[in-house]
Amino acid sequence: MKTRKDSPLSTSETLTCDLLVAGGGMGGVVTALAAARHGCQVILIHDRTVFGGNASSEINVMIAGANAMGYNKDARETGILEEILVENSARTADPSCRLLSDVLWEWISTEPNIRYYLDTQVVSVAKSANDRIESVRAIRGCSGDELIIKARWFVDCTGDAVVAHEAGASWRMGREAKSEFGESLAQEVADHKVLGATLSFQFKDTGKPVKFAPPLFARDFSAPDAFPYREHNNLKWFPWWVEWGGELDMIHQAQEIKDELTRIVYGLWDHLKNHGNHGMENHTLVRLSPILGKRESRRVEGAYMLTQNDIMQRRQFPDAVTYGGWPIDLHPPEGIYYPGAPAEQTFIDPYEIPLRCLYSREIKNLFLVGRDISVTHVALGSTRIMATIATLGQAVGTAVSLCRRDNLDPEQLSPAHIGELQQLLLKDDAFLLNQTNQDPNDIGLKSKASATSDAPLHVLSGNSWESLEKGCAQLFPITEGRLDAFTALLKNETGKTQTLRVSLHRASHVMDFSQTKVITESIASIAPNQEAWIEFALKIPLERGLYWIEFERVAGIQWCRNLGYEPAGTKTAQWNAVKRSWSAYRGYHIVETAEWVAFRGCHAFRLTPESHPHSADQCINGWNRAVDWPNAWVSDPGVSLPQSLTLKFPHDIELGKILLTFDTDLDHRQPPRFASQAVRHYRLWAAETPDGNEQLIAEVADNYHRRRSHDGRNIRAGSVRLEVLATNGAPFAKVFEIRVYPTASEIKK
């Protein structure tokens, strides 16, 4: 039995590693995993009992990113984040983050190159020189033990930039003046105010009336108009606009902010239960988060500071390592007490983020991941979102591995290093807006691809109808060098013959409805009360590429739309006539930057001649998602599975690693549970072997992930064949990319 004399109150231990990651939110977790998978010895410390930060089971904010609530199609972040979120969605049908912390813990605890310490907070930093960190001192809250952690590189993922602050790095907190960077959304005069914090809470429907008596400390929101511009009827989730504290110091006054938000939450719940009919009679409050969900505090000055202009002009950077796409989402610092709309969002297309924003300009071995990166207040309105932050982590963790290999600080990474970093990120299933796979070791790029079938481009039926009066458009790829006719399934609900006009436009990518120049037009008629395929003669030579058809607005005419089927490379859109509006449902002002808004599904149409954009060679063209082309092999849905895809190499090789990239439906904010088009059951074969027989490399019967890696077991082969036996529901096989790597000994030859 131990007694007080046998055990000190606390102990001190010195640890060493290649990389110290401070902060275990989504950015910190992904940073640690990326670095560890590339050979770094990593220590990850986090000041809470569970991983995940704002997405943890403590705060329970759903992860969002460049998808921007569906505004940017097929834009969801991939790589390590997708791997984690797909696994989480497979384990629970609950859309919340209640189990995500456990998935994160599993991924961290099973990675052999990571040591982790929860309930551990950085309290000070020691420097070996004025511009270099030598170690951090951390205290474990569960025991009071002291850890001195020495590392060559450090990543500040603390949110509040604790490591950067203790190291003496320059940082900002507040809003820049419009004049400093020429940002139209900035303030006229700089100030100290920031985005407010939210205190999340949970409730449930009990199925029967539940009374609620507010505590004395609850704020009085009994007035019918207590929450102007904030929709709060029939809530399914805690409202994000329960926000406050932006006028206080988000770090040093955090307790005051949390106390006031607690009063606000109970006052809101009293309003929902006792003052008006809000559809919450049967609901009971379950819990409040024990900690704040912060949006903004310190922002560290890096080698480059990203601005609103960089984002809205989609500036390209030579050192781009990830991308964002969430709207520039700015909230009034007064939070819930602001009498106007609780947010203003400027919707944007995806944009690049350079590596120079992700390390301190003064502390040579300090990287940054999270809301503390080098951006202006306005730019932070977009980059602060958790999916974006996770991709920052994958970029930084991978960059550290190159720094480790060549003993470099981040500012010493050469253009060649940056190119190598970008290729490593793509190999690990990250996505870069303007980079393709150019890996010289991927023999798949040099192979000839063939398939048992490929999907012709047409949609022959639907389950919904859209009025042409709204303004309807359909984007599609053309492969055959001409378009003789466009045929649409239409319905005339009027009692007279209607004349319809279509115009053809060019597109630069699969979300591009911005080009208004008309290539050609065509007119056709539809009889009264008729549902029919109507052909529009075009007879025009066209370059291979993306195009879109726009219907002239006509009342009483409907265009058939299939909500459950969207061929790769197609997009459906409706006209958005109001450039600036207030959304009563969502509760914020919306500043639109496009005139067409894309939606899920696809209109029913046929092309003459038939287009074939889903051929086998699409999976070796360097892309791993639809961008300016479908970039995927899709088998003919009219031909039953199994279907096969074969890569024939230019010469025999010893098979090393084979990487397969499937489709987990990137057109959702979160991965859908068992995405229907994801390949579920497949076999991977080595073909053209020395004995003339195919050899089975791997068989997987229950896949739901996007990326799968297989060891080729040093089999000598002249080709590989992917045999798809079943999906999770779709009648076709779909593969974005196959990479094939020879063994290390073969590469050295």
XYZ file of C-alpha atoms in Angstrom:
749
model
C 0.000 0.000 0.000
C 1.290 3.465 -0.923
C 1.286 6.363 1.521
C 2.012 10.067 1.178
C 5.647 9.455 2.094
C 6.064 7.026 -0.796
C 4.845 9.345 -3.542
C 5.654 12.986 -4.369
C 2.858 15.357 -5.253
C 4.136 15.547 -8.816
C 7.027 14.420 -10.952
C 9.069 15.904 -13.783
C 10.055 14.018 -16.919
C 12.027 15.076 -19.979
C 10.899 13.696 -23.335
C 12.425 14.041 -26.786
C 10.897 13.728 -30.242
C 11.173 15.036 -33.784
C 7.899 16.946 -33.615
C 5.842 18.312 -30.751
C 2.203 18.961 -31.671
C 0.456 21.142 -29.091
C -3.320 20.845 -29.372
C -5.454 17.837 -30.212
C -8.296 19.367 -32.174
C -8.902 18.236 -35.740
C -5.833 20.123 -36.945
C -3.550 18.684 -34.295
C -4.743 15.113 -34.738
C -4.271 15.194 -38.508
C -0.885 16.942 -38.184
C 0.363 14.224 -35.841
C -0.928 11.399 -38.050
C 0.549 12.865 -41.240
C 3.974 13.394 -39.695
C 4.019 9.990 -37.986
C 3.000 8.140 -41.143
C 5.972 9.733 -42.883
C 8.423 8.544 -40.261
C 8.549 11.335 -37.674
C 8.585 10.562 -33.964
C 5.694 12.664 -32.678
C 4.463 13.737 -29.258
C 0.895 15.078 -29.218
C -0.375 16.928 -26.152
C -3.918 18.162 -25.630
C -5.435 20.091 -22.745
C -8.739 18.167 -22.702
C -9.661 14.557 -21.934
C -10.796 13.818 -25.494
C -9.514 14.696 -28.952
C -11.414 16.728 -31.497
C -11.553 20.326 -30.263
C -14.797 21.936 -31.409
C -15.751 18.629 -33.064
C -15.214 16.620 -29.888
C -17.908 14.994 -27.807
C -17.496 17.924 -25.385
C -18.480 20.685 -27.830
C -20.125 18.657 -30.602
C -19.905 21.024 -33.576
C -20.302 19.244 -36.901
C -17.307 19.530 -39.209
C -17.770 21.771 -42.235
C -15.466 22.922 -44.992
C -15.177 23.909 -48.637
C -18.481 22.236 -49.525
C -20.041 25.361 -48.004
C -23.459 23.830 -47.281
C -23.650 22.562 -50.863
C -22.627 25.783 -52.604
C -19.340 24.287 -53.862
C -20.074 20.943 -55.467
C -17.767 17.942 -55.010
C -15.520 20.101 -52.824
C -15.325 18.066 -49.605
C -11.830 17.640 -48.216
C -10.189 14.237 -48.604
C -6.987 12.646 -47.285
C -6.701 11.777 -43.595
C -9.818 13.750 -42.657
C -11.991 11.822 -45.119
C -10.578 8.555 -43.809
C -11.590 9.493 -40.252
C -15.031 10.881 -41.102
C -15.957 7.924 -43.315
C -15.044 5.595 -40.469
C -17.115 7.639 -38.032
C -20.146 7.615 -40.344
C -19.846 3.847 -40.721
C -19.936 3.341 -36.954
C -22.984 5.463 -36.194
C -26.026 6.821 -37.960
C -26.005 9.750 -35.511
C -24.910 12.824 -37.512
C -23.412 14.458 -34.427
C -19.831 14.128 -33.219
C -20.595 12.101 -30.104
C -18.428 9.138 -31.174
C -15.874 11.039 -33.259
C -13.543 11.571 -30.291
C -13.292 7.799 -29.900
C -12.360 7.347 -33.561
C -9.702 10.034 -33.196
C -8.346 8.376 -30.052
C -8.189 5.025 -31.876
C -6.328 6.506 -34.853
C -3.823 8.256 -32.551
C -3.336 5.441 -30.033
C -2.676 2.798 -32.694
C -0.083 4.849 -34.608
C 3.312 3.524 -33.418
C 5.186 6.786 -34.056
C 2.906 8.870 -31.795
C 3.036 9.293 -28.032
C 0.092 11.268 -26.694
C -0.731 13.017 -23.428
C -4.280 14.161 -22.715
C -5.162 16.677 -19.970
C -1.784 18.251 -20.683
C -1.330 21.981 -21.205
C 1.622 24.051 -22.404
C 2.611 26.582 -19.735
C 5.947 27.909 -20.994
C 8.555 27.675 -23.739
C 12.364 27.504 -23.589
C 14.392 28.810 -26.526
C 17.870 27.861 -27.670
C 18.132 31.140 -29.549
C 15.975 34.216 -29.947
C 14.349 32.708 -33.032
C 14.209 29.018 -32.111
C 12.238 26.893 -29.628
C 14.171 24.216 -27.758
C 11.422 22.768 -25.562
C 8.016 23.328 -24.052
C 7.023 22.864 -20.450
C 3.641 21.250 -19.954
C 1.601 20.262 -16.899
C -0.658 17.214 -16.783
C -3.928 18.265 -15.185
C -4.782 14.754 -14.028
C -1.622 14.402 -11.908
C 0.203 17.718 -11.767
C 3.216 16.051 -13.346
C 5.581 18.228 -15.356
C 6.729 17.329 -18.863
C 9.708 18.982 -20.526
C 9.372 18.111 -24.205
C 12.352 18.733 -26.469
C 11.845 18.666 -30.220
C 13.406 19.863 -33.452
C 10.078 21.220 -34.763
C 6.916 22.450 -33.053
C 3.362 22.912 -34.316
C 1.002 25.287 -32.518
C -2.487 23.792 -32.817
C -3.698 25.266 -29.526
C -6.222 27.634 -31.105
C -5.137 30.486 -28.841
C -1.544 30.345 -30.200
C -0.168 29.554 -26.736
C 3.174 28.207 -27.994
C 3.670 31.115 -30.388
C 2.807 33.622 -27.670
C 5.175 32.062 -25.126
C 7.913 31.947 -27.771
C 7.584 35.673 -28.442
C 6.147 35.405 -31.949
C 4.240 38.408 -33.284
C 0.468 37.961 -33.373
C -2.721 39.955 -33.879
C -6.130 39.834 -32.233
C -8.925 41.982 -33.592
C -10.034 43.437 -36.903
C -7.736 45.129 -39.414
C -8.623 48.466 -40.969
C -9.828 48.446 -44.546
C -6.848 50.546 -45.561
C -4.197 48.025 -44.455
C -4.874 45.360 -47.082
C -7.588 46.973 -49.192
C -10.239 44.497 -48.018
C -13.774 45.625 -48.839
C -15.268 43.628 -45.945
C -12.872 45.049 -43.345
C -13.646 47.809 -40.839
C -12.921 51.449 -41.556
C -10.921 51.630 -38.313
C -9.001 48.746 -36.739
C -10.205 47.498 -33.356
C -9.695 44.699 -30.836
C -13.006 42.929 -31.496
C -13.243 39.325 -32.700
C -15.840 36.732 -33.624
C -17.777 35.593 -30.562
C -17.773 32.182 -28.901
C -20.657 29.721 -28.684
C -21.674 27.454 -25.819
C -23.211 24.395 -27.410
C -26.016 22.461 -25.773
C -28.013 19.321 -26.449
C -31.689 18.506 -26.118
C -33.971 15.633 -27.013
C -37.590 14.949 -27.863
C -39.162 12.864 -25.075
C -42.399 12.249 -26.966
C -44.493 13.930 -24.291
C -44.790 17.446 -22.825
C -41.968 18.509 -20.511
C -42.198 21.600 -18.308
C -39.237 23.882 -17.694
C -38.749 26.388 -14.870
C -35.809 28.713 -15.608
C -33.164 29.208 -12.919
C -32.854 32.662 -11.437
C -29.630 33.375 -13.344
C -31.263 32.838 -16.757
C -31.429 35.911 -18.977
C -34.911 37.269 -19.622
C -35.864 36.600 -23.234
C -39.610 36.494 -22.658
C -40.406 39.117 -25.327
C -41.892 37.662 -28.532
C -39.217 39.437 -30.599
C -36.308 38.542 -28.311
C -34.328 36.939 -31.151
C -34.786 39.052 -34.294
C -33.416 37.587 -37.521
C -32.737 34.283 -35.752
C -34.968 31.378 -36.735
C -35.699 29.248 -33.664
C -38.808 27.187 -34.319
C -38.665 23.375 -34.354
C -34.942 23.266 -33.672
C -33.089 20.042 -34.497
C -29.661 21.235 -33.351
C -28.337 23.949 -31.074
C -28.342 27.266 -32.972
C -24.868 28.511 -33.844
C -26.013 32.098 -33.240
C -26.011 31.557 -29.465
C -22.821 33.586 -29.531
C -21.219 36.250 -27.370
C -17.892 37.610 -26.145
C -16.432 39.186 -29.263
C -15.995 42.529 -27.502
C -14.070 40.969 -24.610
C -10.635 39.345 -24.481
C -11.355 35.839 -25.774
C -8.403 34.403 -23.829
C -8.169 36.246 -20.526
C -11.916 36.758 -20.079
C -12.980 33.282 -21.190
C -14.623 32.539 -17.846
C -16.758 35.683 -18.015
C -17.798 34.779 -21.557
C -18.753 31.242 -20.578
C -20.736 32.471 -17.576
C -22.756 34.888 -19.682
C -23.366 32.295 -22.393
C -24.664 29.916 -19.708
C -27.186 32.578 -18.668
C -28.076 33.109 -22.337
C -28.631 29.402 -23.044
C -31.004 28.985 -20.098
C -32.827 32.167 -21.101
C -33.155 30.899 -24.678
C -34.470 27.562 -23.445
C -37.036 29.391 -21.286
C -38.130 31.339 -24.386
C -38.450 28.139 -26.440
C -40.437 26.338 -23.740
C -42.551 29.055 -22.161
C -42.909 32.041 -24.488
C -44.577 31.277 -27.791
C -45.198 28.205 -29.874
C -41.771 27.049 -31.036
C -42.448 23.340 -31.462
C -40.333 22.422 -28.430
C -43.086 21.360 -25.980
C -41.846 17.761 -25.777
C -38.162 18.581 -25.592
C -35.902 18.569 -22.569
C -32.484 20.128 -22.130
C -29.868 17.374 -21.775
C -26.487 19.056 -21.324
C -24.413 22.167 -21.866
C -20.877 21.981 -23.149
C -18.299 22.324 -20.366
C -16.138 24.594 -22.526
C -16.498 27.371 -25.058
C -16.449 26.823 -28.775
C -14.195 29.656 -29.903
C -14.076 31.103 -33.414
C -11.204 33.558 -33.136
C -8.438 34.754 -30.833
C -4.739 35.244 -31.663
C -3.563 35.092 -35.274
C 0.193 34.632 -35.671
C 2.090 36.584 -38.299
C 3.646 34.204 -40.790
C 5.826 34.550 -43.864
C 2.667 35.523 -45.758
C -0.709 36.811 -44.585
C -3.717 35.594 -46.561
C -6.314 38.298 -47.265
C -9.862 38.662 -48.548
C -8.463 39.656 -51.943
C -6.394 36.471 -52.195
C -9.513 34.443 -51.484
C -11.988 36.233 -53.729
C -9.536 36.588 -56.615
C -8.569 32.912 -56.220
C -4.897 33.855 -56.294
C -2.595 30.969 -57.214
C 0.466 30.340 -55.045
C 3.556 28.305 -55.975
C 3.582 26.860 -52.445
C -0.152 26.036 -52.279
C -0.606 23.048 -49.965
C -4.372 22.980 -49.428
C -7.548 24.910 -50.168
C -10.570 26.524 -48.543
C -14.085 27.215 -49.738
C -16.325 28.025 -46.779
C -17.925 31.474 -47.207
C -16.236 34.482 -45.700
C -18.424 34.175 -42.625
C -18.287 37.283 -40.415
C -20.337 37.683 -37.227
C -21.028 40.834 -35.205
C -18.850 40.897 -32.045
C -21.959 41.704 -29.966
C -23.252 38.235 -30.762
C -26.785 37.429 -29.645
C -27.340 40.985 -28.377
C -26.769 42.465 -31.836
C -30.178 43.650 -33.119
C -29.434 42.840 -36.768
C -28.651 39.602 -38.591
C -26.195 37.386 -36.688
C -23.831 36.824 -39.636
C -22.986 37.932 -43.124
C -21.649 35.359 -45.541
C -19.909 36.031 -48.817
C -20.012 32.849 -50.867
C -16.831 32.049 -52.766
C -15.267 29.452 -55.040
C -12.486 27.246 -53.620
C -9.157 29.046 -53.203
C -5.546 28.101 -52.440
C -3.725 28.442 -49.101
C 0.090 28.696 -49.236
C 2.521 26.996 -46.882
C 3.946 30.433 -45.977
C 0.788 31.112 -43.934
C 1.531 28.030 -41.832
C 4.758 28.971 -40.069
C 5.937 31.899 -37.972
C 7.966 34.583 -39.733
C 10.127 34.950 -36.602
C 10.375 31.603 -34.826
C 12.216 29.437 -37.335
C 11.038 25.994 -36.199
C 7.409 26.841 -35.381
C 4.560 25.736 -37.647
C 0.939 26.872 -37.276
C -2.293 24.915 -37.743
C -5.769 26.139 -36.801
C -7.453 29.471 -36.323
C -4.032 30.918 -35.376
C -2.566 30.796 -38.903
C -1.354 33.892 -40.736
C -4.536 35.416 -42.159
C -6.449 38.655 -41.729
C -9.620 38.797 -39.663
C -11.713 38.825 -42.838
C -9.874 35.862 -44.374
C -10.228 33.983 -41.086
C -13.979 34.111 -41.673
C -13.365 31.324 -44.183
C -10.170 29.515 -43.089
C -11.295 28.900 -39.471
C -13.586 26.016 -40.423
C -12.543 22.600 -39.097
C -12.308 20.647 -42.351
C -10.018 23.332 -43.755
C -7.972 23.238 -40.551
C -7.601 19.456 -40.824
C -6.129 19.807 -44.314
C -3.713 22.432 -42.978
C -2.626 19.746 -40.532
C -1.987 17.166 -43.243
C 0.062 19.719 -45.186
C 2.146 20.727 -42.165
C 2.679 17.178 -40.893
C 3.891 16.119 -44.326
C 6.096 19.220 -44.647
C 7.735 18.405 -41.299
C 8.741 14.999 -42.668
C 10.672 16.701 -45.484
C 12.232 19.127 -43.001
C 13.288 16.145 -40.908
C 14.794 14.273 -43.846
C 16.944 17.248 -44.919
C 17.259 19.002 -41.515
C 15.572 22.201 -42.649
C 13.429 24.944 -41.195
C 10.203 25.580 -43.117
C 11.487 28.783 -44.702
C 14.394 26.759 -46.161
C 12.145 24.472 -48.191
C 13.119 25.013 -51.824
C 10.787 25.040 -54.845
C 11.856 21.431 -55.419
C 10.861 20.568 -51.850
C 7.511 22.286 -52.347
C 6.890 20.299 -55.526
C 7.754 17.099 -53.671
C 5.451 18.102 -50.798
C 2.569 18.723 -53.193
C 3.078 15.323 -54.828
C 3.206 13.589 -51.431
C -0.061 15.239 -50.428
C -1.743 14.078 -53.633
C -0.371 10.567 -53.112
C -1.946 10.581 -49.642
C -5.337 11.509 -51.190
C -5.281 15.202 -50.331
C -6.549 17.547 -53.037
C -4.886 20.604 -54.545
C -6.803 22.884 -56.869
C -4.144 23.264 -59.544
C -1.856 20.245 -59.119
C -2.112 16.773 -60.638
C -0.331 13.503 -59.997
C 3.070 13.683 -61.649
C 4.780 11.051 -59.511
C 7.553 9.540 -61.661
C 7.348 6.306 -59.680
C 3.651 5.738 -60.405
C 3.728 3.356 -63.343
C -0.029 3.698 -63.636
C 0.515 7.056 -65.368
C 2.465 5.247 -68.106
C -0.001 2.379 -68.484
C -2.783 1.659 -70.942
C -6.206 1.413 -69.310
C -9.124 -0.662 -70.552
C -12.465 -1.705 -69.079
C -15.261 -4.152 -69.725
C -17.667 -1.210 -70.179
C -17.991 2.529 -69.618
C -21.056 4.646 -68.944
C -22.510 6.674 -71.822
C -23.594 10.145 -70.761
C -27.362 10.306 -70.472
C -30.079 10.428 -67.821
C -33.195 8.713 -69.108
C -35.582 9.059 -66.166
C -36.221 11.081 -63.027
C -38.232 11.434 -59.835
C -38.837 15.183 -59.699
C -39.803 18.092 -61.931
C -38.355 21.606 -62.048
C -40.162 24.600 -63.502
C -38.423 26.373 -66.360
C -39.899 29.557 -64.951
C -37.225 29.409 -62.211
C -34.414 29.318 -64.728
C -32.837 25.888 -65.274
C -29.431 24.840 -66.564
C -27.543 21.598 -67.066
C -23.768 21.193 -67.353
C -22.192 18.193 -69.115
C -18.940 17.051 -70.789
C -18.571 16.622 -74.573
C -16.122 14.048 -75.959
C -17.059 13.587 -79.615
C -15.980 16.903 -81.146
C -19.489 18.032 -82.044
C -23.023 18.333 -80.703
C -25.798 17.713 -83.198
C -28.701 17.721 -80.745
C -29.646 18.156 -77.112
C -32.791 16.295 -76.064
C -34.654 16.916 -72.776
C -37.573 15.187 -71.039
C -40.141 17.981 -70.602
C -43.765 18.370 -69.525
C -46.149 21.054 -70.787
C -48.787 21.796 -68.149
C -50.442 24.545 -70.192
C -53.291 24.133 -72.628
C -51.404 25.473 -75.623
C -48.311 24.730 -77.667
C -45.203 26.326 -76.176
C -42.086 27.416 -78.053
C -38.894 26.798 -76.102
C -35.426 28.232 -76.597
C -32.102 26.861 -75.339
C -28.654 28.456 -75.427
C -25.299 26.668 -75.231
C -22.389 28.022 -73.158
C -18.821 26.938 -72.314
C -17.688 26.005 -68.779
C -14.205 25.885 -67.287
C -14.963 23.485 -64.425
C -17.856 21.412 -63.112
C -19.298 24.255 -61.020
C -18.900 26.963 -63.645
C -22.129 28.555 -64.874
C -20.562 32.008 -65.085
C -19.785 32.239 -68.796
C -22.673 34.085 -70.418
C -21.360 34.145 -74.003
C -23.802 32.166 -76.169
C -22.158 29.652 -78.535
C -25.385 28.788 -80.298
C -29.150 28.656 -79.756
C -31.977 26.374 -80.795
C -35.796 26.486 -80.777
C -38.304 23.628 -80.463
C -41.988 23.254 -79.577
C -43.924 21.083 -77.152
C -47.613 20.258 -77.619
C -50.303 21.149 -75.041
C -50.448 18.933 -71.923
C -47.665 16.746 -73.302
C -44.832 14.899 -71.536
C -42.194 14.076 -74.141
C -38.544 14.041 -75.151
C -38.007 17.309 -77.038
C -35.022 17.560 -79.376
C -33.148 20.829 -79.932
C -31.052 20.738 -83.094
C -27.616 22.348 -82.654
C -25.322 20.818 -85.313
C -22.157 22.519 -84.131
C -18.517 21.361 -83.934
C -17.152 21.642 -80.386
C -13.843 21.113 -78.684
C -13.689 18.367 -76.064
C -14.709 20.023 -72.799
C -17.484 21.129 -70.471
C -20.601 22.939 -71.683
C -23.955 23.936 -70.277
C -27.446 24.360 -71.671
C -29.714 27.142 -70.389
C -33.466 27.133 -70.961
C -35.284 30.389 -71.577
C -37.714 30.983 -68.698
C -41.239 29.793 -69.522
C -44.148 29.338 -67.124
C -45.982 26.024 -67.117
C -43.096 23.916 -68.475
C -41.364 21.357 -66.257
C -38.001 19.618 -66.808
C -37.618 16.129 -65.361
C -34.866 15.788 -62.769
C -33.325 12.704 -61.170
C -32.508 13.503 -57.542
C -30.688 10.211 -56.959
C -28.372 10.032 -59.961
C -25.702 12.519 -60.954
C -23.268 11.296 -63.621
C -19.666 12.295 -62.966
C -18.910 15.649 -64.530
C -22.509 16.888 -64.654
C -24.137 19.627 -62.604
C -27.682 20.993 -62.360
C -28.321 24.654 -61.548
C -31.122 27.136 -60.987
C -31.072 30.887 -61.441
C -30.497 32.982 -58.331
C -32.063 36.339 -59.133
C -31.317 38.042 -55.795
C -27.681 39.000 -55.390
C -28.093 40.036 -51.742
C -30.758 38.674 -49.440
C -31.548 37.774 -45.868
C -32.302 34.162 -45.071
C -35.010 33.858 -42.452
C -34.428 30.120 -42.207
C -30.693 30.259 -41.648
C -30.663 33.624 -39.933
C -27.981 35.585 -41.735
C -27.390 37.902 -44.623
C -26.137 36.181 -47.752
C -23.956 37.964 -50.267
C -24.010 35.830 -53.400
C -21.137 36.011 -55.864
C -22.690 33.870 -58.617
C -25.918 34.029 -60.574
C -26.445 30.288 -60.875
C -26.628 27.983 -57.866
C -25.861 24.283 -58.336
C -28.066 21.542 -56.871
C -27.829 17.793 -56.433
C -29.175 15.424 -59.056
C -29.308 15.722 -62.820
C -31.937 16.699 -65.377
C -33.105 14.041 -67.817
C -31.274 14.593 -71.106
C -29.611 12.887 -74.077
C -26.816 14.055 -76.393
C -26.352 13.342 -80.088
C -23.783 11.968 -80.756
C -23.487 10.176 -77.418
C -20.697 11.440 -75.135
C -18.369 8.995 -73.343
C -16.486 10.928 -70.634
C -16.201 7.988 -68.206
C -13.657 5.841 -70.069
C -11.044 3.683 -68.362
C -8.175 6.131 -68.955
C -9.871 8.673 -66.661
C -8.473 6.856 -63.623
C -4.855 7.499 -64.719
C -5.141 11.126 -65.856
C -3.629 12.618 -62.664
C -6.824 13.832 -60.948
C -8.611 12.161 -58.041
C -12.020 13.895 -58.284
C -14.202 15.761 -60.765
C -12.763 19.221 -61.478
C -12.740 20.314 -65.106
C -13.671 16.803 -66.223
C -15.343 13.729 -64.626
C -11.909 12.169 -63.947
C -13.366 8.772 -63.128
C -13.967 5.434 -64.789
C -17.636 4.574 -64.506
C -18.991 1.280 -65.803
C -22.177 1.174 -67.855
C -25.093 1.029 -65.370
C -27.023 -0.904 -68.014
C -24.508 -3.757 -67.786
C -24.640 -5.709 -64.543
C -21.696 -6.144 -62.183
C -19.060 -7.524 -61.974
C -17.126 -5.130 -64.169
C -13.344 -4.884 -64.527
C -10.724 -2.217 -65.066
C -7.248 -3.237 -66.299
C -3.953 -1.341 -66.385
C -1.363 -2.792 -68.787
C 2.154 -1.637 -67.912
C 4.745 -0.640 -70.505
C 6.908 -3.488 -69.141
C 6.799 -6.143 -66.431
C 7.424 -4.950 -62.864
C 7.623 -6.315 -59.347
C 4.461 -5.018 -57.721
C 4.992 -2.862 -54.644
C 2.119 -0.698 -53.434
C -1.212 -0.313 -55.242
C -3.497 2.585 -54.286
C -7.183 2.597 -55.185
C -9.405 5.685 -54.919
C -13.157 5.110 -54.922
C -16.082 7.546 -54.671
C -17.538 8.385 -51.247
C -19.737 11.151 -52.697
C -17.821 14.374 -52.141
C -20.970 16.403 -52.788
C -22.007 16.237 -49.114
C -20.811 18.280 -46.148
C -20.203 14.990 -44.297
C -19.537 11.573 -45.823
C -22.861 9.769 -46.231
C -23.155 6.499 -44.371
C -22.008 3.775 -46.799
C -22.098 5.971 -49.914
C -24.058 4.093 -52.564
C -21.444 4.568 -55.293
C -18.551 3.404 -53.107
C -17.172 0.051 -54.247
C -17.994 -2.513 -51.550
C -16.731 -5.859 -52.850
C -13.725 -6.100 -55.133
C -10.805 -8.285 -56.102
C -7.411 -7.040 -57.193
C -5.510 -9.330 -59.565
C -1.936 -9.427 -60.856
C -2.123 -10.403 -64.532
C 0.374 -11.358 -67.225
C 2.528 -13.104 -64.630
C 5.479 -15.357 -65.580
C 3.335 -18.515 -65.330
C 0.594 -16.960 -67.432
C -2.030 -17.080 -64.661
C -3.693 -14.288 -62.734
C -2.741 -14.123 -59.064
C -5.084 -12.709 -56.463
C -3.463 -9.778 -54.658
C -6.387 -8.922 -52.387
C -10.118 -9.377 -51.974
C -12.210 -6.967 -49.891
C -15.882 -7.743 -49.313
C -16.994 -4.935 -47.006
C -15.297 -1.730 -48.131
C -16.817 1.691 -47.534
C -13.652 3.835 -47.606
C -12.508 6.087 -50.436
C -8.808 5.147 -50.364
C -7.488 1.587 -50.110
C -3.834 0.539 -50.147
C -2.623 -2.970 -51.052
C 0.770 -4.656 -50.985
C 1.599 -6.195 -54.362
C 3.670 -8.869 -52.571
C 6.553 -8.530 -55.062
C 4.580 -10.396 -57.708
C 6.055 -9.880 -61.173
C 3.295 -8.868 -63.559
C 2.613 -7.040 -66.773
C -0.761 -5.653 -65.650
C -3.229 -5.417 -62.796
C -6.971 -5.928 -62.949
C -9.533 -4.478 -60.566
C -12.679 -6.585 -60.525
C -15.691 -4.818 -58.975
C -18.297 -7.299 -57.787
C -20.624 -5.012 -55.807
C -21.120 -1.450 -54.590
C -23.043 -0.090 -51.625
C -26.094 0.368 -53.819
C -25.206 1.978 -57.152
C -25.652 -0.162 -60.307
C -22.236 0.870 -61.644
C -18.585 0.700 -60.619
C -16.744 3.989 -60.173
C -13.014 4.508 -59.672
C -11.271 7.884 -59.525
C -7.675 6.730 -59.510
C -5.374 3.715 -59.546
C -1.734 4.173 -58.658
C 0.754 1.335 -59.074
C 4.233 1.480 -57.570
C 7.031 -0.999 -58.250
C 9.059 -2.357 -55.352
C 11.875 -0.164 -54.023
C 14.488 -2.361 -55.708
C 12.722 -1.944 -59.059
C 12.571 1.845 -58.661
C 16.339 1.965 -58.049
C 17.096 0.139 -61.301
